[in-house]
Short mmCIF file of C-alpha atoms in Angstrom, two decimals:
data_model
loop_
_atom_site.label_atom_id
_atom_site.label_comp_id
_atom_site.label_asym_id
_atom_site.label_seq_id
_atom_site.Cartn_x
_atom_site.Cartn_y
_atom_site.Cartn_z
CA MET A 1 -19.38 10.70 6.18
CA LYS A 2 -20.86 7.24 6.53
CA VAL A 3 -18.24 4.55 5.94
CA GLY A 4 -18.55 0.82 5.35
CA ILE A 5 -15.72 -1.68 5.70
CA ILE A 6 -15.78 -5.12 4.11
CA GLY A 7 -13.08 -7.36 5.52
CA ALA A 8 -12.77 -5.58 8.85
CA THR A 9 -11.52 -8.70 10.64
CA GLY A 10 -8.19 -8.67 8.81
CA TYR A 11 -5.20 -6.60 9.84
CA GLY A 12 -5.83 -4.00 7.14
CA GLY A 13 -9.44 -3.69 8.26
CA LEU A 14 -8.39 -3.22 11.87
CA GLU A 15 -6.09 -0.38 10.86
CA LEU A 16 -8.90 1.24 8.87
CA ILE A 17 -11.02 1.18 12.02
CA ARG A 18 -8.19 2.57 14.17
CA PHE A 19 -7.74 5.64 12.00
CA LEU A 20 -11.33 6.19 10.90
CA HIS A 21 -12.49 6.07 14.54
CA ASN A 22 -10.75 9.41 15.13
CA HIS A 23 -11.34 10.90 11.69
CA PRO A 24 -13.17 14.21 12.22
CA GLU A 25 -15.33 13.84 9.10
CA VAL A 26 -16.44 10.24 9.71
CA GLU A 27 -19.75 10.05 11.53
CA LYS A 28 -20.48 6.34 11.30
CA ILE A 29 -18.53 3.13 10.61
CA GLU A 30 -20.32 -0.12 9.80
CA LEU A 31 -18.61 -3.46 9.35
CA PHE A 32 -19.57 -6.17 6.86
CA THR A 33 -18.69 -9.84 6.49
CA SER A 34 -19.32 -12.71 4.11
CA SER A 35 -19.10 -15.44 6.73
CA GLU A 36 -19.61 -14.14 10.28
CA GLU A 37 -22.86 -12.20 10.12
CA GLY A 38 -24.13 -11.27 13.59
CA ALA A 39 -20.81 -11.79 15.40
CA ILE A 40 -19.99 -8.98 17.83
CA PHE A 41 -16.83 -7.38 16.56
CA SER A 42 -15.26 -6.63 19.94
CA SER A 43 -15.70 -10.29 20.93
CA LYS A 44 -13.18 -11.14 18.20
CA TYR A 45 -10.82 -8.30 19.05
CA GLY A 46 -10.87 -7.52 22.74
CA HIS A 47 -8.93 -4.27 22.38
CA LEU A 48 -12.09 -2.81 20.82
CA LEU A 49 -14.35 -3.64 23.79
CA THR A 50 -16.76 -0.71 24.42
CA ILE A 51 -15.30 0.99 21.32
CA HIS A 52 -16.73 -1.13 18.49
CA ASP A 53 -19.27 -3.51 19.96
CA GLN A 54 -21.50 -3.64 16.87
CA ALA A 55 -22.51 -6.82 15.10
CA LEU A 56 -20.97 -7.67 11.74
CA LYS A 57 -23.48 -7.21 8.93
CA LYS A 58 -24.28 -9.17 5.81
CA ILE A 59 -22.86 -7.84 2.54
CA GLU A 60 -25.75 -6.48 0.49
CA ALA A 61 -25.38 -4.15 -2.48
CA GLU A 62 -28.57 -2.23 -1.65
CA THR A 63 -27.33 -1.45 1.87
CA LEU A 64 -23.79 -0.56 0.79
CA SER A 65 -25.06 1.77 -1.95
CA LYS A 66 -26.19 4.21 0.76
CA PHE A 67 -22.68 4.78 2.13
CA ASP A 68 -20.38 7.63 1.19
CA VAL A 69 -17.30 5.37 1.09
CA VAL A 70 -16.84 1.61 1.10
CA PHE A 71 -13.42 0.14 1.83
CA THR A 72 -12.75 -3.48 0.88
CA SER A 73 -9.90 -5.17 2.73
CA THR A 74 -10.26 -8.70 1.45
CA PRO A 75 -8.02 -11.36 -0.08
CA SER A 76 -7.47 -11.07 -3.82
CA GLY A 77 -10.17 -12.67 -5.93
CA VAL A 78 -13.08 -11.49 -3.77
CA THR A 79 -13.77 -7.95 -4.95
CA SER A 80 -13.54 -8.89 -8.64
CA THR A 81 -17.16 -10.06 -8.32
CA LEU A 82 -18.19 -8.11 -5.21
CA LEU A 83 -17.60 -4.54 -6.40
CA PRO A 84 -18.89 -4.30 -10.01
CA PRO A 85 -22.56 -3.89 -8.91
CA LEU A 86 -21.52 -0.98 -6.66
CA VAL A 87 -19.51 1.00 -9.19
CA GLY A 88 -21.21 4.30 -9.99
CA VAL A 89 -24.29 3.71 -7.82
CA GLY A 90 -23.35 5.85 -4.83
CA PRO A 91 -20.33 5.19 -2.65
CA LYS A 92 -16.72 5.85 -3.48
CA LEU A 93 -15.01 2.45 -3.55
CA ILE A 94 -11.48 1.93 -2.25
CA ASP A 95 -10.18 -1.59 -2.78
CA LEU A 96 -7.16 -2.74 -0.75
CA SER A 97 -6.91 -6.09 -2.54
CA GLY A 98 -5.05 -6.56 -5.81
CA ASP A 99 -8.07 -7.15 -8.03
CA TYR A 100 -8.10 -3.79 -9.83
CA ARG A 101 -4.43 -2.81 -9.93
CA LEU A 102 -3.34 -4.53 -13.13
CA LYS A 103 -4.92 -3.21 -16.31
CA ASP A 104 -3.94 -6.27 -18.36
CA LEU A 105 -6.27 -9.11 -17.32
CA ASN A 106 -3.92 -11.73 -18.73
CA GLU A 107 -1.22 -10.41 -16.41
CA TYR A 108 -3.63 -10.60 -13.48
CA GLU A 109 -4.47 -14.25 -14.23
CA LYS A 110 -0.80 -15.10 -14.68
CA TRP A 111 0.43 -13.56 -11.43
CA TYR A 112 -2.61 -13.94 -9.14
CA LYS A 113 -3.84 -17.24 -10.59
CA LYS A 114 -7.45 -16.14 -10.19
CA ALA A 115 -10.28 -15.09 -12.50
CA PRO A 116 -10.08 -11.32 -13.15
CA ALA A 117 -12.68 -8.61 -12.70
CA PRO A 118 -14.59 -7.42 -15.78
CA GLN A 119 -12.35 -5.43 -18.12
CA GLU A 120 -14.71 -2.45 -18.23
CA ILE A 121 -14.56 -2.12 -14.43
CA VAL A 122 -10.78 -2.53 -14.34
CA ASN A 123 -10.55 0.23 -16.96
CA LEU A 124 -12.50 2.55 -14.65
CA SER A 125 -10.27 1.92 -11.66
CA VAL A 126 -7.65 4.48 -10.67
CA TYR A 127 -4.32 3.46 -9.18
CA GLY A 128 -4.19 5.03 -5.74
CA LEU A 129 -0.55 6.02 -5.28
CA THR A 130 -1.60 9.29 -3.68
CA GLU A 131 1.52 11.39 -4.16
CA TRP A 132 1.64 10.56 -7.87
CA ASN A 133 -1.99 10.30 -8.94
CA ALA A 134 -4.05 12.71 -6.82
CA GLY A 135 -5.63 14.39 -9.85
CA ASN A 136 -7.21 11.16 -11.06
CA ILE A 137 -7.95 9.90 -7.54
CA LYS A 138 -10.04 12.99 -6.86
CA SER A 139 -12.68 12.05 -9.43
CA ALA A 140 -12.44 8.24 -9.18
CA GLU A 141 -15.40 6.01 -8.45
CA LEU A 142 -13.12 3.01 -7.80
CA ILE A 143 -9.60 3.25 -6.40
CA ALA A 144 -7.17 0.36 -6.60
CA ASN A 145 -5.08 0.93 -3.50
CA PRO A 146 -1.43 0.00 -4.18
CA GLY A 147 0.24 -3.02 -2.65
CA CYS A 148 2.49 -2.55 0.35
CA TYR A 149 5.76 -3.44 -1.36
CA PRO A 150 5.00 -1.32 -4.46
CA THR A 151 4.24 1.69 -2.26
CA ALA A 152 7.66 1.57 -0.60
CA VAL A 153 9.47 0.85 -3.89
CA LEU A 154 7.66 3.29 -6.15
CA LEU A 155 7.76 6.29 -3.84
CA SER A 156 11.51 5.86 -3.51
CA ILE A 157 12.49 5.33 -7.15
CA LEU A 158 9.88 7.07 -9.33
CA PRO A 159 11.37 10.58 -9.00
CA LEU A 160 14.83 9.33 -9.96
CA ILE A 161 13.54 7.45 -12.99
CA LYS A 162 11.30 10.30 -14.13
CA GLU A 163 14.17 12.79 -13.98
CA ARG A 164 16.45 10.35 -15.84
CA LEU A 165 18.97 10.07 -13.01
CA ILE A 166 18.97 6.27 -12.78
CA ASP A 167 18.74 3.56 -15.42
CA PRO A 168 15.34 1.79 -15.12
CA GLN A 169 16.53 -1.15 -17.23
CA HIS A 170 18.75 -2.58 -14.49
CA LEU A 171 16.76 -2.34 -11.27
CA ILE A 172 17.42 -4.92 -8.57
CA ILE A 173 14.98 -4.62 -5.66
CA ASP A 174 15.42 -6.46 -2.38
CA ALA A 175 12.50 -6.04 0.05
CA LYS A 176 11.82 -7.24 3.59
CA SER A 177 8.51 -7.30 5.45
CA GLY A 178 7.14 -8.02 8.87
CA VAL A 179 4.88 -11.05 9.17
CA SER A 180 1.62 -9.05 9.29
CA GLY A 181 2.01 -8.63 5.54
CA ALA A 182 1.02 -12.27 5.17
CA GLY A 183 -2.38 -11.59 6.79
CA ASN A 184 -3.94 -13.13 9.89
CA LYS A 185 -4.54 -16.63 8.53
CA PRO A 186 -1.93 -18.99 10.02
CA SER A 187 0.44 -20.83 7.72
CA GLN A 188 3.63 -22.87 8.03
CA LEU A 189 5.63 -19.88 6.81
CA THR A 190 4.27 -17.61 9.56
CA HIS A 191 4.13 -20.19 12.36
CA TYR A 192 5.96 -18.74 15.39
CA SER A 193 8.33 -21.65 15.91
CA GLU A 194 9.41 -21.48 12.25
CA MET A 195 9.41 -17.70 11.76
CA ASN A 196 11.02 -16.68 15.05
CA GLU A 197 14.81 -16.28 14.80
CA ASN A 198 14.46 -16.87 11.07
CA PHE A 199 14.87 -14.83 7.89
CA ALA A 200 13.21 -16.33 4.82
CA ILE A 201 12.90 -15.49 1.14
CA TYR A 202 9.63 -16.40 -0.57
CA LYS A 203 7.96 -16.27 -4.00
CA VAL A 204 11.38 -16.05 -5.67
CA ASN A 205 10.99 -14.11 -8.93
CA GLU A 206 7.25 -14.82 -8.74
CA HIS A 207 5.78 -12.13 -6.52
CA GLN A 208 2.49 -10.66 -7.81
CA HIS A 209 3.74 -7.14 -7.10
CA ILE A 210 6.32 -7.38 -9.91
CA PRO A 211 3.90 -6.43 -12.74
CA GLU A 212 2.31 -3.76 -10.52
CA ILE A 213 5.65 -2.02 -10.02
CA GLU A 214 6.53 -2.29 -13.71
CA GLN A 215 3.13 -0.94 -14.76
CA ALA A 216 3.44 2.04 -12.41
CA ILE A 217 6.96 2.87 -13.62
CA GLU A 218 5.61 3.05 -17.16
CA MET A 219 2.54 5.00 -16.05
CA PHE A 220 4.26 7.67 -13.98
CA ALA A 221 7.83 7.78 -15.30
CA ASP A 222 7.24 6.80 -18.95
CA ALA A 223 9.76 3.98 -18.85
CA LYS A 224 9.24 0.33 -19.74
CA THR A 225 11.30 -2.08 -17.70
CA SER A 226 11.64 -5.60 -16.33
CA ILE A 227 12.74 -5.59 -12.71
CA SER A 228 14.43 -8.14 -10.49
CA PHE A 229 12.32 -8.11 -7.33
CA ASN A 230 12.42 -10.44 -4.36
CA THR A 231 10.80 -10.42 -0.97
CA HIS A 232 11.71 -11.70 2.47
CA LEU A 233 9.94 -12.23 5.77
CA ILE A 234 11.65 -11.16 8.95
CA PRO A 235 10.54 -11.97 12.51
CA MET A 236 8.78 -8.72 13.37
CA THR A 237 5.13 -7.73 13.13
CA ARG A 238 5.12 -4.51 11.11
CA GLY A 239 7.24 -2.74 8.57
CA ILE A 240 8.75 -2.89 5.11
CA LEU A 241 12.24 -1.88 4.08
CA ALA A 242 12.76 -2.00 0.33
CA THR A 243 16.25 -1.48 -1.10
CA THR A 244 16.73 -0.77 -4.81
CA TYR A 245 20.09 -0.95 -6.55
CA ALA A 246 20.22 1.09 -9.77
CA PRO A 247 22.98 2.32 -12.12
CA VAL A 248 23.09 6.11 -12.34
CA LEU A 249 23.32 7.94 -15.63
CA PRO A 250 26.66 9.53 -16.60
CA GLY A 251 27.60 12.54 -14.52
CA VAL A 252 24.92 12.12 -11.87
CA THR A 253 26.02 13.04 -8.35
CA ASN A 254 24.80 12.02 -4.92
CA GLN A 255 23.57 15.56 -4.31
CA GLN A 256 21.46 15.45 -7.48
CA LEU A 257 19.78 12.25 -6.31
CA THR A 258 18.96 13.69 -2.90
CA ASP A 259 17.83 17.04 -4.30
CA CYS A 260 15.52 15.27 -6.75
CA LEU A 261 13.75 13.47 -3.92
CA LEU A 262 13.55 16.61 -1.79
CA GLU A 263 12.10 18.66 -4.64
CA THR A 264 9.59 15.98 -5.65
CA TYR A 265 8.15 15.54 -2.18
CA LYS A 266 8.52 19.02 -0.69
CA ASN A 267 4.74 19.50 -0.62
CA HIS A 268 3.81 15.94 0.33
CA PRO A 269 3.40 15.62 4.10
CA PHE A 270 3.79 11.85 4.38
CA VAL A 271 7.06 11.42 2.49
CA ARG A 272 10.24 12.25 4.39
CA VAL A 273 13.65 12.30 2.73
CA VAL A 274 16.22 11.08 5.27
CA THR A 275 19.82 12.23 4.82
CA ASP A 276 21.31 10.42 7.82
CA VAL A 277 21.04 6.65 7.49
CA ALA A 278 21.17 6.32 11.29
CA SER A 279 17.68 7.85 11.32
CA LEU A 280 16.29 5.25 8.92
CA GLY A 281 14.41 2.15 10.08
CA THR A 282 11.04 0.50 10.33
CA ASN A 283 10.51 1.67 13.90
CA ARG A 284 10.78 5.28 12.68
CA VAL A 285 7.50 4.88 10.77
CA LYS A 286 5.70 2.15 12.77
CA GLY A 287 1.99 2.78 13.21
CA SER A 288 2.09 5.86 10.95
CA ASN A 289 1.39 6.84 7.37
CA TYR A 290 4.93 8.06 6.69
CA CYS A 291 7.28 6.80 4.00
CA ASP A 292 10.94 7.52 4.69
CA ILE A 293 13.40 7.52 1.78
CA PHE A 294 17.19 7.46 1.71
CA VAL A 295 19.58 7.44 -1.25
CA LYS A 296 23.34 7.16 -1.54
CA LEU A 297 25.56 6.89 -4.61
CA ASP A 298 28.34 4.33 -4.64
CA GLU A 299 30.90 6.13 -6.81
CA ARG A 300 33.04 3.01 -7.02
CA THR A 301 30.35 1.01 -8.83
CA ASN A 302 28.34 3.95 -10.18
CA ARG A 303 25.21 2.51 -8.60
CA ALA A 304 22.71 4.18 -6.31
CA THR A 305 21.31 2.47 -3.24
CA ILE A 306 17.75 3.71 -2.71
CA VAL A 307 15.78 2.74 0.39
CA GLY A 308 12.06 3.15 1.09
CA VAL A 309 10.61 2.39 4.53
CA ILE A 310 6.91 2.17 5.47
CA ASP A 311 4.53 0.50 7.87
CA ASN A 312 2.98 -2.13 5.61
CA LEU A 313 -0.41 -1.93 7.34
CA VAL A 314 -0.65 1.87 7.24
CA LYS A 315 1.09 3.60 4.32
CA GLY A 316 1.11 0.20 2.64
CA ALA A 317 -2.63 -0.35 3.13
CA ALA A 318 -5.17 1.39 5.40
CA GLY A 319 -3.41 4.73 5.81
CA GLN A 320 -2.93 5.28 2.10
CA ALA A 321 -6.55 4.23 1.53
CA ILE A 322 -7.75 6.93 3.94
CA GLN A 323 -5.33 9.42 2.39
CA ASN A 324 -7.02 8.67 -0.94
CA MET A 325 -10.44 9.15 0.65
CA ASN A 326 -9.32 12.55 1.91
CA VAL A 327 -8.27 13.55 -1.61
CA GLN A 328 -11.63 12.46 -2.99
CA PHE A 329 -13.55 14.58 -0.50
CA ASP A 330 -11.35 17.71 -0.73
CA LEU A 331 -9.92 17.22 2.75
CA PRO A 332 -6.30 17.85 3.75
CA GLU A 333 -4.38 14.62 3.16
CA LYS A 334 -3.33 14.41 6.82
CA THR A 335 -6.93 14.47 8.12
CA GLY A 336 -7.34 11.60 10.56
CA LEU A 337 -3.80 10.38 9.83
CA ASP A 338 -1.68 12.94 11.66
CA VAL A 339 -0.12 10.61 14.24
CA ILE A 340 3.42 10.28 15.54
CA PRO A 341 5.13 6.94 14.77
CA LEU A 342 5.27 4.37 17.58
CA PHE A 343 9.06 4.53 17.91
CA ILE A 344 9.22 2.14 20.86
#
């Protein structure tokens, strides 16, 4: 396959390159930019010296239409105008930004505070939560790759909501992320002297992933809900740990919760149900496409604590995008992604 990447200079783009470089079905990778045409890629990222020394190319629809797959790893608000001319003209499109996730354009404007993509293109997009939507992903022209937080949250709670084991009307979700989730553009929030030895909450009750999670719960588990969801930055580079607190339905046991997760994901290679909390942590999935899930019932309060752990740049972005590409091209989902986590 011939693959194009728009936004390769961001962290998500770098992870796309890292995995696609060793993908057995990818013959060629070309990198595109809106502002640095002609720059030698390895001069920006020295770890790619002699590996990816090509010049960044100008974004042109005619050129991109000749690729098999085009990944876009750009800030939100870019692909809403960039991708419509490419839909249905050749390449499969996999968008890692948030521009095509929300079907309601008013919701997109409210939460992203940007002009939305055309409604007809948004309607064509398929939400790329691989383990839950592979049938639609397979035939999609445009995939809206899920956000990093929603991936960790949804994979961990959807089975329990769908099987009516937990009450979706009272979900409290507390999520923490490494600083790479904020992208590679410096800000006061991510400045070393302010982030180091610090633990900060941000976007309180205002995170743009709130409507995405609610939409997916309705889509896959047939339950309408309004969640309490808040996010925190911790002083590490990679990783997300998302903890959901949910009341269980009458009579539900801890074993039922665990068995539900095990049964749901028994044929999904990238989701691991952890039964020993000592084996749970962000460094157990770092650099890999795995999502680890743990659940435990608090019988005293009749609430379940459900934890999802991913690498935000891999399962939360580039890895899931490649997993979706594999589904589209009838390849095993693990193709090019079968790596052991970087535990240390």
